[in-house]
Tab-separated table of C-alpha atoms in Angstrom:
chain	number	residue	atom	x	y	z
A	1	MET	CA	0.000	0.000	0.000
A	2	MET	CA	1.212	3.501	-0.859
A	3	TRP	CA	0.127	6.861	0.549
A	4	PRO	CA	-3.273	7.799	-0.954
A	5	ALA	CA	-2.525	10.329	-3.681
A	6	ASN	CA	-5.409	12.657	-2.870
A	7	ASP	CA	-4.736	12.584	0.861
A	8	HIS	CA	-1.047	13.321	0.267
A	9	LEU	CA	-1.827	16.304	-1.954
A	10	GLN	CA	-4.272	17.587	0.598
A	11	CYS	CA	-1.520	17.500	3.217
A	12	LEU	CA	0.782	19.633	1.079
A	13	THR	CA	-1.563	22.453	0.152
A	14	ASP	CA	-3.148	25.469	1.806
A	15	ALA	CA	-0.491	25.798	4.528
A	16	ASP	CA	-1.728	27.828	7.465
A	17	PRO	CA	0.666	30.651	8.382
A	18	SER	CA	-0.205	30.377	12.102
A	19	ASN	CA	2.223	28.765	14.472
A	20	ALA	CA	2.498	25.034	13.790
A	21	ARG	CA	3.403	24.161	17.377
A	22	ASP	CA	0.343	25.920	18.838
A	23	ARG	CA	-1.943	24.221	16.342
A	24	LEU	CA	-0.380	20.867	17.148
A	25	GLU	CA	-1.036	21.356	20.867
A	26	THR	CA	-4.652	22.220	20.089
A	27	LEU	CA	-5.057	18.966	18.174
A	28	LEU	CA	-3.421	16.994	20.994
A	29	ASN	CA	-5.943	18.404	23.465
A	30	GLN	CA	-8.900	16.938	21.587
A	31	PRO	CA	-10.409	14.130	23.740
A	32	ALA	CA	-9.819	11.260	21.287
A	33	ASN	CA	-6.239	12.380	20.635
A	34	LYS	CA	-5.285	12.038	24.297
A	35	PHE	CA	-5.061	8.266	23.833
A	36	CYS	CA	-3.124	6.156	21.330
A	37	ALA	CA	-5.277	5.389	18.288
A	38	ASP	CA	-4.049	1.791	18.207
A	39	CYS	CA	-3.763	0.597	21.823
A	40	GLY	CA	-5.327	3.296	23.999
A	41	THR	CA	-2.167	4.260	25.905
A	42	PRO	CA	-2.685	7.719	27.487
A	43	ASP	CA	-0.725	10.787	26.375
A	44	PRO	CA	0.585	9.684	22.937
A	45	LYS	CA	3.627	11.657	21.776
A	46	TRP	CA	3.933	10.432	18.194
A	47	ALA	CA	1.944	10.878	14.986
A	48	ALA	CA	1.571	8.622	11.935
A	49	LEU	CA	1.163	10.375	8.589
A	50	PRO	CA	-0.664	10.416	6.214
A	51	PHE	CA	-3.268	8.653	8.383
A	52	GLY	CA	-3.232	11.487	10.904
A	53	ALA	CA	-3.251	9.282	14.008
A	54	PHE	CA	-1.664	10.101	17.355
A	55	ILE	CA	0.116	6.989	18.669
A	56	CYS	CA	2.289	5.892	21.591
A	57	ILE	CA	6.005	5.113	21.382
A	58	LYS	CA	5.454	1.321	21.410
A	59	CYS	CA	3.061	1.478	18.461
A	60	SER	CA	5.374	3.945	16.710
A	61	GLY	CA	7.999	1.183	16.479
A	62	THR	CA	5.665	-1.002	14.428
A	63	HIS	CA	4.602	1.958	12.277
A	64	ARG	CA	8.274	2.614	11.490
A	65	SER	CA	8.745	-1.008	10.452
A	66	LEU	CA	6.008	-0.584	7.839
A	67	GLY	CA	8.258	1.833	5.952
A	68	VAL	CA	7.837	5.547	5.282
A	69	HIS	CA	5.949	4.784	2.043
A	70	ILE	CA	3.106	3.534	4.258
A	71	SER	CA	3.449	5.326	7.587
A	72	LYS	CA	5.731	8.265	8.352
A	73	VAL	CA	6.264	8.615	12.107
A	74	ILE	CA	6.940	12.051	13.604
A	75	SER	CA	7.586	12.909	17.249
A	76	VAL	CA	5.364	15.529	18.849
A	77	ASN	CA	8.213	16.832	21.013
A	78	LEU	CA	11.454	15.834	19.259
A	79	ASP	CA	10.731	16.925	15.671
A	80	GLU	CA	10.181	20.364	14.165
A	81	TRP	CA	6.698	20.441	12.662
A	82	THR	CA	5.760	22.275	9.475
A	83	ASP	CA	2.388	23.811	8.714
A	84	GLU	CA	1.899	21.195	5.991
A	85	GLU	CA	2.359	18.336	8.474
A	86	VAL	CA	-0.026	19.911	10.976
A	87	ASN	CA	-2.532	20.452	8.154
A	88	CYS	CA	-2.281	16.746	7.395
A	89	LEU	CA	-3.269	15.931	10.983
A	90	ALA	CA	-6.056	18.497	11.014
A	91	ASN	CA	-7.497	17.303	7.705
A	92	SER	CA	-7.554	13.697	8.921
A	93	GLY	CA	-9.978	14.589	11.717
A	94	GLY	CA	-7.885	13.091	14.514
A	95	ASN	CA	-7.994	9.679	16.165
A	96	ALA	CA	-11.778	9.483	16.291
A	97	THR	CA	-12.114	9.886	12.521
A	98	VAL	CA	-9.105	7.656	11.802
A	99	ASN	CA	-10.550	4.795	13.849
A	100	THR	CA	-14.006	5.288	12.391
A	101	LYS	CA	-12.488	4.713	8.954
A	102	TYR	CA	-9.790	2.105	9.577
A	103	GLU	CA	-11.731	0.109	12.185
A	104	ALA	CA	-15.160	0.455	10.565
A	105	PHE	CA	-15.606	-3.318	10.261
A	106	LEU	CA	-13.482	-4.535	13.147
A	107	PRO	CA	-15.017	-7.918	14.138
A	108	GLU	CA	-16.905	-7.872	17.419
A	109	ASN	CA	-14.812	-10.720	18.808
A	110	TYR	CA	-11.494	-9.176	17.731
A	111	LYS	CA	-9.384	-8.086	20.702
A	112	LYS	CA	-7.945	-4.681	19.887
A	113	PRO	CA	-4.548	-4.221	21.576
A	114	ARG	CA	-4.304	-2.503	24.941
A	115	GLN	CA	-1.228	-0.856	26.376
A	116	ASP	CA	-0.211	-4.084	28.166
A	117	PHE	CA	-0.418	-6.278	25.039
A	118	ALA	CA	2.613	-8.145	23.728
A	119	THR	CA	4.592	-6.506	20.944
A	120	GLU	CA	3.736	-9.198	18.378
A	121	ASP	CA	-0.022	-8.801	18.985
A	122	ARG	CA	0.279	-5.051	18.648
A	123	ALA	CA	2.272	-5.402	15.403
A	124	ILE	CA	-0.179	-7.826	13.771
A	125	PHE	CA	-3.111	-5.505	14.513
A	126	ILE	CA	-1.355	-2.386	13.189
A	127	ARG	CA	-0.371	-4.119	9.960
A	128	LYS	CA	-3.913	-5.397	9.425
A	129	LYS	CA	-5.349	-1.969	10.204
A	130	TYR	CA	-3.114	0.265	8.071
A	131	GLU	CA	-1.039	-1.786	5.612
A	132	LEU	CA	-3.609	-4.442	4.696
A	133	GLN	CA	-6.642	-2.294	5.640
A	134	GLN	CA	-8.646	-5.377	6.569
A	135	PHE	CA	-11.132	-3.465	8.708
A	136	VAL	CA	-11.975	-0.695	6.234
A	137	THR	CA	-14.714	-2.589	4.363
A	138	ASN	CA	-17.211	-5.273	5.238
A	139	PRO	CA	-15.499	-8.666	4.733
A	140	GLN	CA	-18.663	-9.993	3.077
A	141	PHE	CA	-18.265	-7.457	0.275
A	142	ALA	CA	-14.496	-6.916	0.265
A	143	CYS	CA	-13.887	-8.911	-2.942
A	144	PRO	CA	-17.145	-9.017	-4.945
A	145	LEU	CA	-16.985	-11.470	-7.842
A	146	HIS	CA	-19.099	-11.045	-10.928
A	147	LYS	CA	-20.924	-14.240	-11.711
A	148	HIS	CA	-19.362	-14.545	-15.158
A	149	GLY	CA	-15.843	-14.099	-13.852
A	150	ALA	CA	-16.419	-16.550	-11.027
A	151	GLU	CA	-17.822	-19.173	-13.402
A	152	LYS	CA	-14.889	-18.648	-15.774
A	153	ARG	CA	-12.334	-19.226	-13.030
A	154	HIS	CA	-14.325	-22.216	-11.808
A	155	ASN	CA	-14.260	-23.820	-15.244
A	156	GLN	CA	-10.551	-23.091	-15.679
A	157	GLN	CA	-9.770	-24.732	-12.360
A	158	HIS	CA	-11.703	-27.897	-13.170
A	159	SER	CA	-10.348	-28.143	-16.714
A	160	GLY	CA	-6.777	-28.247	-15.375
A	161	SER	CA	-5.093	-31.347	-14.025
A	162	LYS	CA	-5.361	-32.324	-10.399
A	163	HIS	CA	-1.600	-31.970	-10.097
A	164	GLY	CA	-1.719	-28.406	-11.410
A	165	THR	CA	-4.527	-27.449	-9.055
A	166	PHE	CA	-2.681	-28.904	-6.097
A	167	ARG	CA	0.542	-27.148	-7.062
A	168	ASN	CA	-1.119	-23.724	-7.365
A	169	SER	CA	-2.884	-24.164	-4.047
A	170	TRP	CA	0.363	-25.197	-2.353
A	171	MET	CA	2.266	-22.237	-3.814
A	172	LYS	CA	-0.424	-19.821	-2.629
A	173	LYS	CA	-0.332	-21.305	0.862
A	174	GLU	CA	3.460	-21.085	0.959
A	175	SER	CA	3.318	-17.399	-0.033
A	176	GLU	CA	0.775	-16.654	2.693
A	177	ASN	CA	2.901	-18.453	5.290
A	178	LYS	CA	5.979	-16.455	4.304
A	179	GLY	CA	4.022	-13.224	4.713
A	180	VAL	CA	2.793	-14.210	8.169
A	181	LYS	CA	6.295	-15.304	9.216
A	182	LYS	CA	7.767	-11.974	8.099
A	183	MET	CA	5.071	-10.114	10.038
A	184	MET	CA	5.775	-12.131	13.182
A	185	ASP	CA	9.546	-11.712	12.878
A	186	VAL	CA	9.213	-7.922	12.825
A	187	GLY	CA	6.383	-7.849	15.339
A	188	MET	CA	8.294	-9.714	18.055
A	189	VAL	CA	10.981	-7.015	18.254
A	190	GLU	CA	10.974	-4.980	21.473
A	191	PHE	CA	12.153	-1.368	21.302
A	192	VAL	CA	14.170	0.308	24.053
A	193	GLY	CA	14.319	3.840	22.685
A	194	LEU	CA	15.146	6.023	19.713
A	195	ILE	CA	18.385	7.082	18.132
A	196	LYS	CA	18.704	10.343	16.249
A	197	VAL	CA	21.450	10.274	13.642
A	198	ASP	CA	22.689	13.607	12.297
A	199	ILE	CA	24.530	13.058	9.008
A	200	ILE	CA	26.789	16.105	8.916
A	201	ARG	CA	29.350	15.902	6.111
A	202	GLY	CA	31.617	13.693	4.052
A	203	THR	CA	35.274	14.426	3.334
A	204	ASP	CA	37.481	13.235	0.474
A	205	LEU	CA	34.993	10.617	-0.716
A	206	ALA	CA	35.863	8.247	-3.541
A	207	VAL	CA	35.250	9.070	-7.206
A	208	ARG	CA	32.573	6.861	-8.765
A	209	ASP	CA	31.603	8.917	-11.831
A	210	VAL	CA	34.028	10.439	-14.364
A	211	MET	CA	35.425	13.152	-12.103
A	212	SER	CA	33.195	13.189	-9.035
A	213	SER	CA	30.245	11.424	-7.362
A	214	ASP	CA	26.612	11.983	-6.345
A	215	PRO	CA	26.720	10.674	-2.751
A	216	TYR	CA	23.997	9.828	-0.271
A	217	VAL	CA	24.059	8.001	3.078
A	218	MET	CA	21.948	5.059	4.203
A	219	ILE	CA	21.700	3.944	7.836
A	220	ILE	CA	20.448	0.514	8.909
A	221	LEU	CA	19.438	-0.663	12.385
A	222	GLY	CA	17.899	-4.125	12.518
A	223	HIS	CA	14.966	-4.235	10.080
A	224	GLN	CA	14.878	-0.452	9.687
A	225	SER	CA	16.668	1.749	7.190
A	226	MET	CA	16.637	5.399	6.162
A	227	LYS	CA	18.664	7.469	3.740
A	228	THR	CA	19.617	11.085	3.149
A	229	LYS	CA	19.077	13.225	0.108
A	230	VAL	CA	21.532	12.966	-2.800
A	231	ILE	CA	24.172	15.702	-3.085
A	232	LYS	CA	25.124	16.170	-6.719
A	233	ASN	CA	28.656	16.302	-8.122
A	234	THR	CA	30.832	16.568	-5.009
A	235	LEU	CA	33.374	14.568	-3.034
A	236	ASN	CA	32.918	16.754	0.072
A	237	PRO	CA	29.139	16.802	0.587
A	238	ILE	CA	27.410	18.646	3.427
A	239	TRP	CA	24.081	17.105	4.438
A	240	ASN	CA	23.260	18.424	7.925
A	241	GLU	CA	20.313	16.036	7.817
A	242	ARG	CA	18.675	14.217	10.731
A	243	LEU	CA	17.419	10.640	10.535
A	244	MET	CA	15.713	8.766	13.362
A	245	LEU	CA	15.243	5.046	14.043
A	246	SER	CA	13.800	2.916	16.842
A	247	ILE	CA	16.361	0.951	18.869
A	248	PRO	CA	15.497	-2.774	18.968
A	249	ASP	CA	16.420	-5.139	21.784
A	250	PRO	CA	18.892	-6.819	21.540
A	251	VAL	CA	20.739	-3.806	20.186
A	252	PRO	CA	22.439	-4.391	16.800
A	253	PRO	CA	25.264	-2.228	15.443
A	254	LEU	CA	24.315	0.852	13.481
A	255	LYS	CA	25.363	0.294	9.873
A	256	VAL	CA	26.344	3.376	7.883
A	257	LEU	CA	26.725	3.050	4.116
A	258	VAL	CA	27.639	5.673	1.521
A	259	PHE	CA	26.488	5.289	-2.100
A	260	ASP	CA	26.900	7.107	-5.394
A	261	LYS	CA	23.500	7.638	-7.018
A	262	ASP	CA	23.260	6.341	-10.596
A	263	THR	CA	20.320	6.838	-12.939
A	264	PHE	CA	20.580	3.862	-15.285
A	265	THR	CA	22.626	1.368	-13.252
A	266	SER	CA	22.692	0.189	-9.645
A	267	ASP	CA	24.137	2.652	-7.147
A	268	ASP	CA	27.883	2.305	-6.496
A	269	ARG	CA	29.234	1.727	-2.993
A	270	MET	CA	31.451	4.472	-1.578
A	271	GLY	CA	32.342	2.900	1.759
A	272	GLU	CA	30.713	1.727	4.957
A	273	ALA	CA	31.161	1.484	8.713
A	274	GLU	CA	29.531	-0.160	11.734
A	275	VAL	CA	29.019	1.758	14.962
A	276	ASP	CA	28.465	0.122	18.350
A	277	ILE	CA	25.709	2.235	19.938
A	278	GLN	CA	25.474	0.202	23.159
A	279	PRO	CA	27.825	2.546	25.119
A	280	LEU	CA	25.654	5.524	24.123
A	281	ILE	CA	22.493	3.717	25.248
A	282	SER	CA	24.111	2.759	28.563
A	283	ALA	CA	25.188	6.356	29.116
A	284	ALA	CA	21.658	7.613	28.400
A	285	ARG	CA	20.184	5.150	30.914
A	286	GLU	CA	22.676	6.143	33.596
A	287	TYR	CA	22.019	9.830	32.979
A	288	GLN	CA	18.297	9.296	33.577
A	289	SER	CA	18.947	8.127	37.142
A	290	SER	CA	21.700	10.648	37.880
A	291	ILE	CA	21.574	14.142	39.348
A	292	ILE	CA	23.856	15.670	36.705
A	293	THR	CA	22.542	19.046	35.554
A	294	GLU	CA	25.545	20.558	33.780
A	295	SER	CA	27.181	19.681	30.480
A	296	THR	CA	29.915	17.123	30.970
A	297	GLN	CA	31.962	14.502	29.149
A	298	ILE	CA	31.115	10.918	30.080
A	299	CYS	CA	33.681	8.866	28.179
A	300	THR	CA	36.116	9.078	25.284
A	301	PHE	CA	36.944	6.538	22.578
A	302	LEU	CA	40.455	6.987	21.239
A	303	ALA	CA	41.169	6.900	17.519
A	304	SER	CA	43.919	4.645	16.248
A	305	GLU	CA	45.484	3.772	12.939
A	306	ASN	CA	43.509	0.515	12.694
A	307	SER	CA	40.127	1.720	14.002
A	308	ILE	CA	37.181	3.200	12.099
A	309	LEU	CA	37.558	6.423	14.103
A	310	ALA	CA	39.266	9.235	12.212
A	311	LYS	CA	39.558	11.166	15.495
A	312	ASP	CA	38.649	10.681	19.154
A	313	SER	CA	34.934	10.258	19.821
A	314	ILE	CA	33.321	11.639	22.985
A	315	ILE	CA	30.011	10.755	24.639
A	316	SER	CA	28.834	13.832	26.494
A	317	ILE	CA	25.818	15.476	28.089
A	318	VAL	CA	24.929	18.712	26.317
A	319	GLY	CA	21.816	20.648	27.247
A	320	GLY	CA	20.219	17.618	28.896
A	321	LYS	CA	20.896	15.395	25.854
A	322	VAL	CA	23.249	12.420	25.678
A	323	GLU	CA	25.202	12.799	22.428
A	324	GLN	CA	28.198	11.305	20.651
A	325	GLU	CA	30.113	12.968	17.822
A	326	ILE	CA	31.871	10.510	15.521
A	327	ALA	CA	34.248	10.980	12.578
A	328	LEU	CA	34.182	7.665	10.696
A	329	ARG	CA	36.941	6.362	8.479
A	330	LEU	CA	34.960	4.563	5.772
A	331	GLN	CA	35.825	0.915	5.180
A	332	ASN	CA	36.062	-1.178	1.981
A	333	VAL	CA	36.828	1.872	-0.139
A	334	GLU	CA	39.915	3.738	-1.331
A	335	HIS	CA	39.421	6.683	1.020
A	336	GLY	CA	36.804	8.901	2.616
A	337	GLU	CA	35.505	10.067	5.993
A	338	LEU	CA	32.001	10.745	7.313
A	339	GLU	CA	31.039	12.938	10.268
A	340	ILE	CA	27.904	12.036	12.202
A	341	LYS	CA	26.360	12.862	15.569
A	342	LEU	CA	24.217	10.464	17.593
A	343	GLU	CA	21.648	11.168	20.294
A	344	CYS	CA	19.914	8.454	22.314
A	345	VAL	CA	16.371	8.980	23.582
A	346	PRO	CA	15.321	6.221	26.063
A	347	LEU	CA	11.880	4.669	25.735
A	348	ASN	CA	10.401	6.328	28.810
A	349	GLN	CA	11.621	9.840	28.007
C-alpha cells in the first residue's frame, strides 16, 4: 500500500501561516487524541502520517517497520513540525475519525490491543489496520466477484489437471505463510528507545563517476533503514540532515553506508562502517537516574590507525541530551571520511 494520492496532496496544500506548534497542541488536546489510536495508551507523543493518528512510542515502532511509504512517524516533542504536516493531521480529523475509517468493520470478537499487550499482537493488529486495511470494508463485500468471472475461473480450475490445481494451491499457501512469518519476525521485536542520527558531512569521498560522485548516506538498524538526500557532483558533501530510528532489543550495530547515485545502473558503494551504539544507550540510561545538571563529558573513545575512528569520539551530556560525535573512516573503499552525531532517547523519556 502507498500513501493515498489525494490525501497526500491535501496535506501539502493550503499551509496555514499560524504557528504550527500551537496548532499541534490544540489537536493533541482533543479528547480522542489524548489516547493512542491503536492501543489506547494515554498521552501519545507520536503521529503517523498520512493517516493522521496520534500513537504511543510502542506502536510507533511497528509503524516505522512498515516503511515511510506507508506510515511516516513524527515525534510531537522531538521533531520540528511544518504547517503542511499539521494540516495533514487536522485534515484527517484526529484519532476518532481515523478509527471510524480504519476500524469500521473490526469484528466484534477481535481483541484490539491494549497498552499491556505483547509486541507481536500489537504489530499484527497495526499491519492489518493500516497496511492491509482489513477493517476498512465489510469482509462480506471486500472482494465481490461477478458471476461470469467466477464461473470462468471455476471452469478453468476444473479443466486443469489435479496436479496443477494442487501445485497452485500449495504455492499460494506457501506465499501466505511467508508473509505471516515476516510479520511475526518484525512484530516480536521490542524497542528500548530512539536514536537520532545527524549526518553532517563527508570528506574526500571516492570518485565513482568520471570526475566526481553523487553521494547519499543510508543507515540501517535491525529491520529499519533510512537514507539522506543525494548531493550532486561533489566529493565533500554537506548534508546536515537528521534521521531517526527505533532501537530494537537486543541492540544491533548501526550500519552506515555511503552510495553514489546512478540513474541507469545500480548505485555504487562508496564505503561503509559499523558503529556500536550500546555505550551511548548505557550512558543515556545512567544519565536518567543521575543528578547531573551541567554539560559534561562521560567517556572518550580513542582513535587509532587501525580503528574506524578518524579522530577521538566523545560521549557527552549537552543541554540535557546524551550525544556522541563521531568521525568515521569509511571501510572497503579507497578513502573517505564521514562525520555524524548520535543522540539516544530512552523509551520512557
